[in-house]
Amino acid sequence: ARQHIEAGRRANGAERLAAAPAGDAAGLRKRLDQRTREADEARTRAEECLARGDVEGALAAAEILKAVAGGESGTRAIVDRLAAALPDAVTRALTAGALADAQRLVERAARMNAAMADVRRWRDTLDAAEKTARAIARGDWPEALVQASRLERFLPDAWWASQAHEQILMVDEALRGLWAGPLGDRRTAPGARPPLHMFTTVGFETPPPPAGAHTPCAPLKEPAREGRG
């Protein structure tokens, strides 16, 4: 009886209470009543949250419900409703740029055994956002551009993702223009200061001299000394 009660199979546990030793029956009955109260509270909470559109709150309640009444048809019905509501909820959070909310939803969804294809796609999207931010923080603009392009492919309807891609592209093009001009020569000049962190670039080759730049003259040979007569 105890194993069924703890595994969330309350009906099976109740059936076996009659065969439980007299010394254990009272404790098992008390435990069964406690689990029943917990299941009722979690089910009510999950249904209220779903009615309000609070998918994260419903997921939190459903986790408790699965723990205390996971083997019951009522629990499976709520989990199925959540599974149907999850994709839209996560997509809304990602599209709005609420990445922390999306992260929590995805992690709860994974614990609730949501479709792995969905979880993997959501995690890849969050990974692209994280890698974009880290590349920007360290001034690696080419990598930031790669990750921002990836992020935009995951979120074609997110204004913030397309804006970030455009802004990073502008920075990348501006830096290439700077380094192609006279300032580019100073990066490697003796005694030149290292560039500011925000302008650090990775993977750029030294640009060719700009059009119209003069070619250094070859050094003259020292004049021959006059011979002594």
CSV table of C-alpha atoms in Angstrom, one decimal:
chain,number,residue,atom,x,y,z
A,1,ALA,CA,0.0,0.0,0.0
A,2,ARG,CA,2.8,2.4,0.9
A,3,GLN,CA,4.6,2.0,-2.4
A,4,HIS,CA,1.4,2.8,-4.4
A,5,ILE,CA,0.6,5.8,-2.3
A,6,GLU,CA,4.1,7.3,-2.6
A,7,ALA,CA,4.1,6.5,-6.4
A,8,GLY,CA,1.0,8.6,-6.9
A,9,ARG,CA,-1.3,5.6,-7.3
A,10,ARG,CA,-3.8,6.5,-4.6
A,11,ALA,CA,-6.6,4.3,-5.7
A,12,ASN,CA,-4.3,1.2,-5.7
A,13,GLY,CA,-3.0,2.2,-2.3
A,14,ALA,CA,-6.5,2.5,-0.8
A,15,GLU,CA,-7.4,-0.9,-2.1
A,16,ARG,CA,-4.4,-2.5,-0.3
A,17,LEU,CA,-5.0,-0.7,3.0
A,18,ALA,CA,-7.5,-3.4,4.0
A,19,ALA,CA,-4.7,-6.0,3.9
A,20,ALA,CA,-2.2,-3.8,5.8
A,21,PRO,CA,-1.2,-4.8,9.3
A,22,ALA,CA,-3.2,-3.1,12.0
A,23,GLY,CA,-0.2,-1.3,13.3
A,24,ASP,CA,0.5,0.3,9.9
A,25,ALA,CA,-3.0,1.0,8.7
A,26,ALA,CA,-3.6,4.2,10.7
A,27,GLY,CA,-0.3,5.7,9.5
A,28,LEU,CA,-1.0,4.7,5.9
A,29,ARG,CA,-4.5,6.1,6.1
A,30,LYS,CA,-3.1,9.4,7.4
A,31,ARG,CA,-0.5,9.5,4.6
A,32,LEU,CA,-3.2,8.7,2.0
A,33,ASP,CA,-5.4,11.6,3.2
A,34,GLN,CA,-2.4,13.9,3.1
A,35,ARG,CA,-1.6,13.0,-0.4
A,36,THR,CA,-5.2,13.4,-1.4
A,37,ARG,CA,-5.3,16.9,0.0
A,38,GLU,CA,-2.0,17.8,-1.8
A,39,ALA,CA,-3.4,16.4,-5.1
A,40,ASP,CA,-6.6,18.3,-4.8
A,41,GLU,CA,-4.8,21.6,-4.1
A,42,ALA,CA,-2.4,21.0,-6.9
A,43,ARG,CA,-5.1,20.1,-9.4
A,44,THR,CA,-7.2,23.2,-8.4
A,45,ARG,CA,-4.1,25.4,-8.7
A,46,ALA,CA,-3.2,24.0,-12.1
A,47,GLU,CA,-6.7,24.5,-13.5
A,48,GLU,CA,-6.9,28.1,-12.2
A,49,CYS,CA,-3.5,28.9,-13.7
A,50,LEU,CA,-4.5,27.4,-17.1
A,51,ALA,CA,-7.7,29.4,-17.1
A,52,ARG,CA,-5.7,32.6,-16.5
A,53,GLY,CA,-3.2,31.7,-19.2
A,54,ASP,CA,-0.4,31.4,-16.5
A,55,VAL,CA,1.4,28.4,-18.1
A,56,GLU,CA,4.4,28.7,-15.8
A,57,GLY,CA,2.2,28.6,-12.7
A,58,ALA,CA,0.3,25.7,-14.1
A,59,LEU,CA,3.5,23.8,-14.8
A,60,ALA,CA,4.7,24.3,-11.2
A,61,ALA,CA,1.4,22.9,-9.9
A,62,ALA,CA,1.4,20.1,-12.4
A,63,GLU,CA,4.9,19.0,-11.1
A,64,ILE,CA,3.4,18.6,-7.6
A,65,LEU,CA,0.4,16.9,-9.0
A,66,LYS,CA,2.5,14.4,-10.9
A,67,ALA,CA,4.4,13.6,-7.8
A,68,VAL,CA,1.4,12.9,-5.6
A,69,ALA,CA,-1.1,11.6,-8.2
A,70,GLY,CA,0.9,10.9,-11.3
A,71,GLY,CA,-0.9,7.6,-12.1
A,72,GLU,CA,-4.4,9.1,-12.3
A,73,SER,CA,-6.4,10.0,-15.4
A,74,GLY,CA,-7.2,13.5,-14.1
A,75,THR,CA,-3.5,14.2,-13.8
A,76,ARG,CA,-2.8,13.0,-17.3
A,77,ALA,CA,-5.6,15.2,-18.6
A,78,ILE,CA,-4.0,18.3,-17.1
A,79,VAL,CA,-0.6,17.4,-18.3
A,80,ASP,CA,-2.0,16.9,-21.9
A,81,ARG,CA,-3.6,20.4,-21.7
A,82,LEU,CA,-0.3,21.9,-20.6
A,83,ALA,CA,1.6,20.1,-23.4
A,84,ALA,CA,-0.8,21.7,-25.8
A,85,ALA,CA,-0.4,25.2,-24.3
A,86,LEU,CA,3.4,25.1,-23.9
A,87,PRO,CA,4.6,25.8,-27.5
A,88,ASP,CA,2.6,29.0,-27.7
A,89,ALA,CA,3.7,30.2,-24.3
A,90,VAL,CA,7.4,29.6,-25.0
A,91,THR,CA,7.1,31.2,-28.4
A,92,ARG,CA,5.4,34.3,-27.0
A,93,ALA,CA,8.2,34.6,-24.3
A,94,LEU,CA,11.0,34.2,-26.9
A,95,THR,CA,9.4,36.6,-29.4
A,96,ALA,CA,8.8,39.2,-26.7
A,97,GLY,CA,12.5,38.9,-25.6
A,98,ALA,CA,11.5,37.6,-22.2
A,99,LEU,CA,14.4,35.2,-22.2
A,100,ALA,CA,14.5,34.5,-18.5
A,101,ASP,CA,10.8,33.6,-18.5
A,102,ALA,CA,11.4,31.4,-21.6
A,103,GLN,CA,14.3,29.7,-19.8
A,104,ARG,CA,12.1,28.8,-16.8
A,105,LEU,CA,9.3,27.5,-19.0
A,106,VAL,CA,11.7,25.3,-21.0
A,107,GLU,CA,13.3,23.8,-18.0
A,108,ARG,CA,9.9,23.0,-16.4
A,109,ALA,CA,8.7,21.6,-19.7
A,110,ALA,CA,11.7,19.3,-19.8
A,111,ARG,CA,10.9,18.0,-16.3
A,112,MET,CA,7.4,17.4,-17.4
A,113,ASN,CA,8.6,15.2,-20.3
A,114,ALA,CA,7.5,17.7,-23.0
A,115,ALA,CA,8.2,16.7,-26.7
A,116,MET,CA,12.0,16.5,-26.9
A,117,ALA,CA,12.0,18.0,-30.4
A,118,ASP,CA,10.4,21.2,-29.0
A,119,VAL,CA,12.6,21.3,-26.0
A,120,ARG,CA,15.7,20.9,-28.1
A,121,ARG,CA,14.6,23.7,-30.5
A,122,TRP,CA,13.9,26.1,-27.6
A,123,ARG,CA,17.2,25.3,-25.9
A,124,ASP,CA,19.0,25.9,-29.2
A,125,THR,CA,17.3,29.3,-29.5
A,126,LEU,CA,18.3,30.3,-26.0
A,127,ASP,CA,21.8,29.0,-26.7
A,128,ALA,CA,22.0,31.3,-29.8
A,129,ALA,CA,20.9,34.3,-27.7
A,130,GLU,CA,23.5,33.5,-25.0
A,131,LYS,CA,26.3,33.0,-27.4
A,132,THR,CA,25.4,36.3,-29.2
A,133,ALA,CA,25.5,38.2,-25.9
A,134,ARG,CA,28.8,36.6,-24.9
A,135,ALA,CA,30.4,37.4,-28.2
A,136,ILE,CA,29.3,41.0,-28.0
A,137,ALA,CA,30.7,41.2,-24.4
A,138,ARG,CA,34.1,40.1,-25.5
A,139,GLY,CA,34.1,42.2,-28.7
A,140,ASP,CA,34.1,39.2,-31.0
A,141,TRP,CA,32.0,40.8,-33.7
A,142,PRO,CA,32.4,38.1,-36.4
A,143,GLU,CA,31.2,35.5,-34.0
A,144,ALA,CA,28.4,37.7,-32.7
A,145,LEU,CA,27.3,38.1,-36.3
A,146,VAL,CA,27.2,34.3,-36.9
A,147,GLN,CA,25.2,33.8,-33.7
A,148,ALA,CA,22.9,36.7,-34.4
A,149,SER,CA,22.1,35.3,-37.8
A,150,ARG,CA,21.4,31.9,-36.2
A,151,LEU,CA,19.1,33.6,-33.6
A,152,GLU,CA,17.2,35.4,-36.3
A,153,ARG,CA,16.6,32.1,-38.1
A,154,PHE,CA,15.1,30.7,-34.9
A,155,LEU,CA,13.0,33.8,-34.2
A,156,PRO,CA,12.0,35.3,-37.6
A,157,ASP,CA,9.1,37.2,-36.0
A,158,ALA,CA,11.1,38.7,-33.1
A,159,TRP,CA,11.8,42.4,-33.7
A,160,TRP,CA,14.6,42.4,-31.1
A,161,ALA,CA,16.5,39.5,-32.8
A,162,SER,CA,16.4,41.2,-36.2
A,163,GLN,CA,17.4,44.5,-34.7
A,164,ALA,CA,20.3,43.0,-32.9
A,165,HIS,CA,21.4,41.3,-36.1
A,166,GLU,CA,21.3,44.7,-38.0
A,167,GLN,CA,23.1,46.5,-35.2
A,168,ILE,CA,25.9,43.9,-35.0
A,169,LEU,CA,26.2,44.1,-38.8
A,170,MET,CA,26.6,47.8,-38.6
A,171,VAL,CA,29.3,47.5,-35.9
A,172,ASP,CA,31.2,44.9,-37.9
A,173,GLU,CA,31.0,47.0,-41.1
A,174,ALA,CA,32.1,50.1,-39.2
A,175,LEU,CA,35.1,48.4,-37.7
A,176,ARG,CA,36.2,47.0,-41.1
A,177,GLY,CA,36.0,50.6,-42.5
A,178,LEU,CA,38.1,51.9,-39.6
A,179,TRP,CA,40.8,49.3,-39.9
A,180,ALA,CA,40.9,49.7,-43.7
A,181,GLY,CA,41.8,53.4,-43.1
A,182,PRO,CA,44.9,55.1,-41.6
A,183,LEU,CA,43.9,54.0,-38.1
A,184,GLY,CA,44.3,50.4,-39.1
A,185,ASP,CA,48.1,51.0,-39.5
A,186,ARG,CA,48.4,52.1,-35.9
A,187,ARG,CA,47.1,48.9,-34.5
A,188,THR,CA,50.5,47.2,-35.1
A,189,ALA,CA,52.7,50.3,-34.9
A,190,PRO,CA,55.5,50.1,-32.3
A,191,GLY,CA,54.3,51.6,-29.0
A,192,ALA,CA,50.7,51.7,-30.2
A,193,ARG,CA,48.2,51.2,-27.4
A,194,PRO,CA,46.0,48.1,-27.6
A,195,PRO,CA,42.5,48.9,-28.9
A,196,LEU,CA,39.6,49.6,-26.6
A,197,HIS,CA,37.8,46.5,-25.5
A,198,MET,CA,34.6,47.4,-27.3
A,199,PHE,CA,36.6,47.7,-30.6
A,200,THR,CA,38.5,44.4,-30.2
A,201,THR,CA,38.2,42.3,-33.3
A,202,VAL,CA,38.9,38.7,-34.0
A,203,GLY,CA,39.9,37.1,-37.2
A,204,PHE,CA,40.6,40.3,-39.2
A,205,GLU,CA,43.6,40.2,-41.5
A,206,THR,CA,45.7,43.3,-41.8
A,207,PRO,CA,44.0,45.4,-44.5
A,208,PRO,CA,45.8,46.4,-47.7
A,209,PRO,CA,47.0,50.0,-47.9
A,210,PRO,CA,44.2,52.4,-48.9
A,211,ALA,CA,44.0,53.6,-52.5
A,212,GLY,CA,46.3,56.5,-53.2
A,213,ALA,CA,48.8,55.7,-50.4
A,214,HIS,CA,52.4,56.2,-51.3
A,215,THR,CA,54.8,53.4,-51.6
A,216,PRO,CA,57.8,53.8,-49.3
A,217,CYS,CA,61.0,54.7,-51.1
A,218,ALA,CA,63.9,52.2,-51.1
A,219,PRO,CA,66.7,53.2,-48.8
A,220,LEU,CA,69.7,54.9,-50.5
A,221,LYS,CA,73.0,53.3,-50.4
A,222,GLU,CA,75.6,55.1,-48.5
A,223,PRO,CA,77.9,57.1,-50.7
A,224,ALA,CA,81.2,55.5,-51.4
A,225,ARG,CA,84.1,57.1,-49.6
A,226,GLU,CA,86.7,59.0,-51.6
A,227,GLY,CA,89.8,57.0,-52.2
A,228,ARG,CA,93.1,58.3,-51.0
A,229,GLY,CA,95.6,59.1,-53.7
